[in-house]
Structures are given as structure tokens and as C-alpha cells.
C-alpha angles and dihedrals in degrees: 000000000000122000114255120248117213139122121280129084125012124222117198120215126300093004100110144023126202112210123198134199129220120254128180096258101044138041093221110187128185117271132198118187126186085221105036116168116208117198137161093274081064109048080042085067093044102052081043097068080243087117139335127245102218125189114208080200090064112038094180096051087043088055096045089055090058101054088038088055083044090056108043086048092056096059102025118087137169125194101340087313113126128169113248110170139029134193127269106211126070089189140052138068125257126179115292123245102248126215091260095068090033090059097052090053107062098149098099086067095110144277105301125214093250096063107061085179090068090041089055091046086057099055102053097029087092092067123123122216117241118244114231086258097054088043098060091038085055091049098050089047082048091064098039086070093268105146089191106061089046086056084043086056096045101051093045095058088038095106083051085069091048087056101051101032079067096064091054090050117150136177097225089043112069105229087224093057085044091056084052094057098043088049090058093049077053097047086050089049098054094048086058099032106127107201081191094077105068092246126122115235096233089063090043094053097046094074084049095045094055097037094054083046093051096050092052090053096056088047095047120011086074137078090208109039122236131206119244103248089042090051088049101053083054094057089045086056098034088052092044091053098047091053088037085060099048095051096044098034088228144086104274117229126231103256082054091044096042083048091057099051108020102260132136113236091244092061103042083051085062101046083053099061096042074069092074123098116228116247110225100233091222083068106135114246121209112337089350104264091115128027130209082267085079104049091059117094121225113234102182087058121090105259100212097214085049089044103055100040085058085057092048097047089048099045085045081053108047083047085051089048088055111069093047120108109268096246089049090049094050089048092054099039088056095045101048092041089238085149090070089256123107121278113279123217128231100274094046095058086039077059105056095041092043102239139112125268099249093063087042087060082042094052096048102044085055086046085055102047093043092044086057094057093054100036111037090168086059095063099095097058091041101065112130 
């Protein structure tokens, strides 16, 4: 990462060291230069965690800018970049970075207009952490009605959102929208912080961070909108079937799921499916000439194979109908419901005919079997 150049301020030689920590994108080394400009991009940097200005001259100061880098790495992070190592030594000389390589690393420059990310980063990079003792005097001020000790408090913890938000990143969810919701689960935390209590603030956000988070992700991180308790039950049976699969190197299966988190199969069955992402219909097909629309039948539309063997079966069966015997058509017409009305029982139609049910049951098992013998194809649909 190469060392912006820009006017401001002049370092002579050997006044001056920058040194650089290592992130998991960059290799970043230490650099000495005989003409070394230090501007505010820089002390932005350095008041960012991103590197650390040391002076040989002052080795405490040299040695408070370290842990101070250390700390503010360890809680900045920008786009899923977090410092993991610094250097040991405060002393010492390695190769410097030349123009060539700088050149080809512009991307220290500055924030431009076009990443609000970077300009956010920016904002709230120059932010000190609170020792144990100013945090609890701001709290207590916080609760005696003093507005700007609670904003104090919440500046101050605003790169703990950024580290936290990054491990909730989502594609459909910008991660700037993601920070604003994490900074009003903050802002909620500080208001009920209780110093009182022994803990620090930062442990006591952090279940307010990633609740408010959470809770964004299930409004807006889905197509089709979940309820809370429902998102959360997903999450319960998502995260049991990922540690059931790596203890039993297979796919569990849902009674073992449902076992491990109290669930019945069904239901862990249904919050399986509400997984799965919906598919647009309009979505192309192939080389896009078609879309998943197409593939779809309409059930509610006439199908004409299916159209024209149901005329044929009723026209077979009205011819059928007409060489029984008129008492036996009438039995079966009111028992099927052939006449368009409901289906009648045995003592209705008893009723109507004005015999009893025993010779209606008489008269239509002789209708059936006749009805066989003229009409074989009939057979299946008049199974009794």
C-alpha cells in the first residue's frame, strides 16, 4: 500500500518512520523515505488504525501509537478488511516501497466522491476509543440529561458496528443500509446502557447491534417478507443442519434436525422451503427467447384432448341410459347426480319412487351390471 503524495507538511530524514500493518488483502511493509510528506490523508490513516506515524526521538509515544493502531485495527473495518497483524518491532529499517509500485496502488488517494462507503469511513476513522474510566463518566453524564456525552458514547463505538455489520453482509442488503441499522440498535443501547452494572458498553451493544441487524435482514433481505419469529426459526434450523453435517459428514435428515432443536419434522420441512429463493417467472430460459412463464401449464384453460374424450364418454353413456329399463334409469340418474343435482341416498330416492330402500339398492345393482354389458368402455366409471 503505497504512501500518499501529496503537499502539507515536510518530514526531514530520519525523523520519522511509517509503520504499516498487515490486512488480508495487502501485504503492507514498513517504509522510510529521506523526503517523506505527511498530509491529512495520512494522519487520517493513522488515526484510522490503516498505519502508525512513529518517532525514534520519542519511544513512548512511539510505543502508544502502536497499541492505539492496534486498537483501532482491531475494531475498523472496511469492506470486510480488518487488520490482523502488526508489527513487533518499533525499531529497525526494511526496503522502501518505490514510485513504480506506488504508482500502481492508487487506491490510498483518498475517498472519492463516487464510494460513500470510503467517505463514511472517513468521517468516523478519527474517532478515540474511551478508557474504561471516560466511558463510565460519559455514561453517568448520559443519564444526568447531557446529549453530548450520549453522542460522545456513540461515536466513539461507531467502527464496532462496522465490524460486526461485515459479518451480516448480504448481496440483496446494501452494507451501507446494513451500518444504519446497526447504528440505531447503538443508538438504542446507549440510551439504556447502565454503567452501574460492571459491563463495558462495547459487550453490552453488541446484542443490540446484531439484533437491530437481524431484524433488517428478515424486512428487507427477502423478496417475500418474513416475520421475525418465523426468520428466526429459519436461522435455528439453517444453522442445525449445517453442525449436524459436519459431525455426521452427511446431509442430516429432518427427524434428526427436528431432535436437535425441538421441532416436529413437519415443521422443519416448512422452514426449509421458506429457504428457498423465488424464481421471477419472466426469468429467460436458454438463449432468452422463452422464460420460466412458458414452461408453466394453465390449468384453468380447456385442454382440447381432454375436451373432446369427456364428449365422447357422455354421449357413449346417455346412449347407454337409454336402453335401461325407465325405473333403473331414473335410479341411477338420481344417484349419480347425472341430472345436474347432488347425489341422492337410498331413502331419498326410495322416497321419490315410492319404495323402499332396499329395492332402490336392488334396482341399481341390476342398472350397473346391465349398463356393463352394453357399454364395456364404461366400466371404469361405473365401479361400485
Amino acid at each position: 500500500m503505497p504512501v500518499p503524495r501529496a503537499s502539507g507538511r515536510r518530514a526531514t530524514q530520519g525523523s520519522g518512520y511509517i509503520r504499516r500493518f498487515r490486512t488480508r488483502n495487502d501485504l503492507i511493509c514498513l517504509e522510510r523515505t529521506s523526503s517523506l510528506r505527511v498530509d491529512d490523508e495520512q494522519d487520517r490513516l493513522v488515526a484510522g488504525g490503516r498505519c502508525v506515524l512513529v518517532h525514534p526521538s520519542d519511544p513512548s509515544s512511539a510505543i502508544g501509537s502502536l497499541k492505539r493502531g492496534r486498537a483501532a485495527a482491531d475494531t475498523c473495518a472496511v469492506e470486510g478488511n480488518a487488520a490482523e497483524h502488526l508489527f513487533d518491532s518499533a525499531e529497525g529499517e526494511t526496503p522502501a516501497v518505490d514510485d513504480a509500485e506506488s504508482r500502481e496502488r492508487p487506491d490510498l488517494a483518498g475517498p472519492s466522491a463516487d464510494d460513500p462507503l470510503k467517505l463514511y469511513v472517513r468521517q468516523i476513522g478519527d474517532g478515540r476509543l474511551l478508557t474504561p474510566a471516560e466511558e463510565r463518566e460519559l455514561a453517568r453524564r448520559k443519564d444526568d440529561g447531557d446529549d453530548a456525552a450520549k453522542r460522545r458514547l456513540i461515536e466513539s463505538n461507531l467502527r464496532l458496528v462496522m465490524s460486526i455489520t461485515r459479518n451480516y453482509t448480504r448481496a440483496d442488503v446494501p452494507l451501507l443500509d446494513l451500518i444504519q441499522e446497526g447504528n440505531l440498535g447503538l443508538i438504542r443501547a446507549v440510551e439504556k446502557f447502565d454503567y452501574r452494572m460492571g459491563f463495558k458498553l462495547s459487550t453490552y451493544a453488541t446484542w443490540w447491534i446484531k439484533q437491530a441487524i437481524s431484524r433488517a435482514l428478515a424486512e428487507q433481505g427477502r423478496t417475500i417478507r418474513l416475520p421475525v419469529h418465523v426468520a428466526d426459526q429459519v436461522r435455528r434450523v439453517t444453522k442445525a443442519r449445517r453442525l449436524l453435517g459436519q459431525k455426521l459428514n452427511r446431509d442430516p435428515s429432518l427427524t434428526e434436525i427436528a431432535t436437535e432443536i425441538g421441532f416436529t419434522p413437519e415443521r422443519v420441512q416448512e422452514l426449509i422451503d421458506l429457504v428457498q429463493d423465488p424464481v421471477s417467472l419472466e426469468t429467460p430460459i436458454g438463449d432468452g427467447d422463452s422464460s420460466v412463464a412458458d414452461l408453466i401449464p394453465d390449468t384453468s384453460a380447456d385442454q382440447p384432448e381432454m375436451t373432446t374424450a369427456d364428449r365422447a364418454r357422455s354421449t357413449e353413456l346417455l346412449d347407454a341410459l337409454a336402453k335401461l329399463q325407465p325405473r333403473q334409469r331414473r335410479v341411477v340418474v338420481e344417484r349419480f347426480g347425472l341430472d345436474g343435482v347432488r347425489p341422492r341416498t337410498l331413502e331419498e330416492v326410495g322416497a321419490n319412487l315410492g319404495i323402499t330402500r332396499e329395492r332402490v339398492r336392488q334396482l341399481e345393482a341390476r342398472a350397473l351390471r346391465e349398463l356393463r354389458a352394453i357399454a364395456p368402455a364404461l366400466e371404469l366409471y361405473l365401479r361400485t
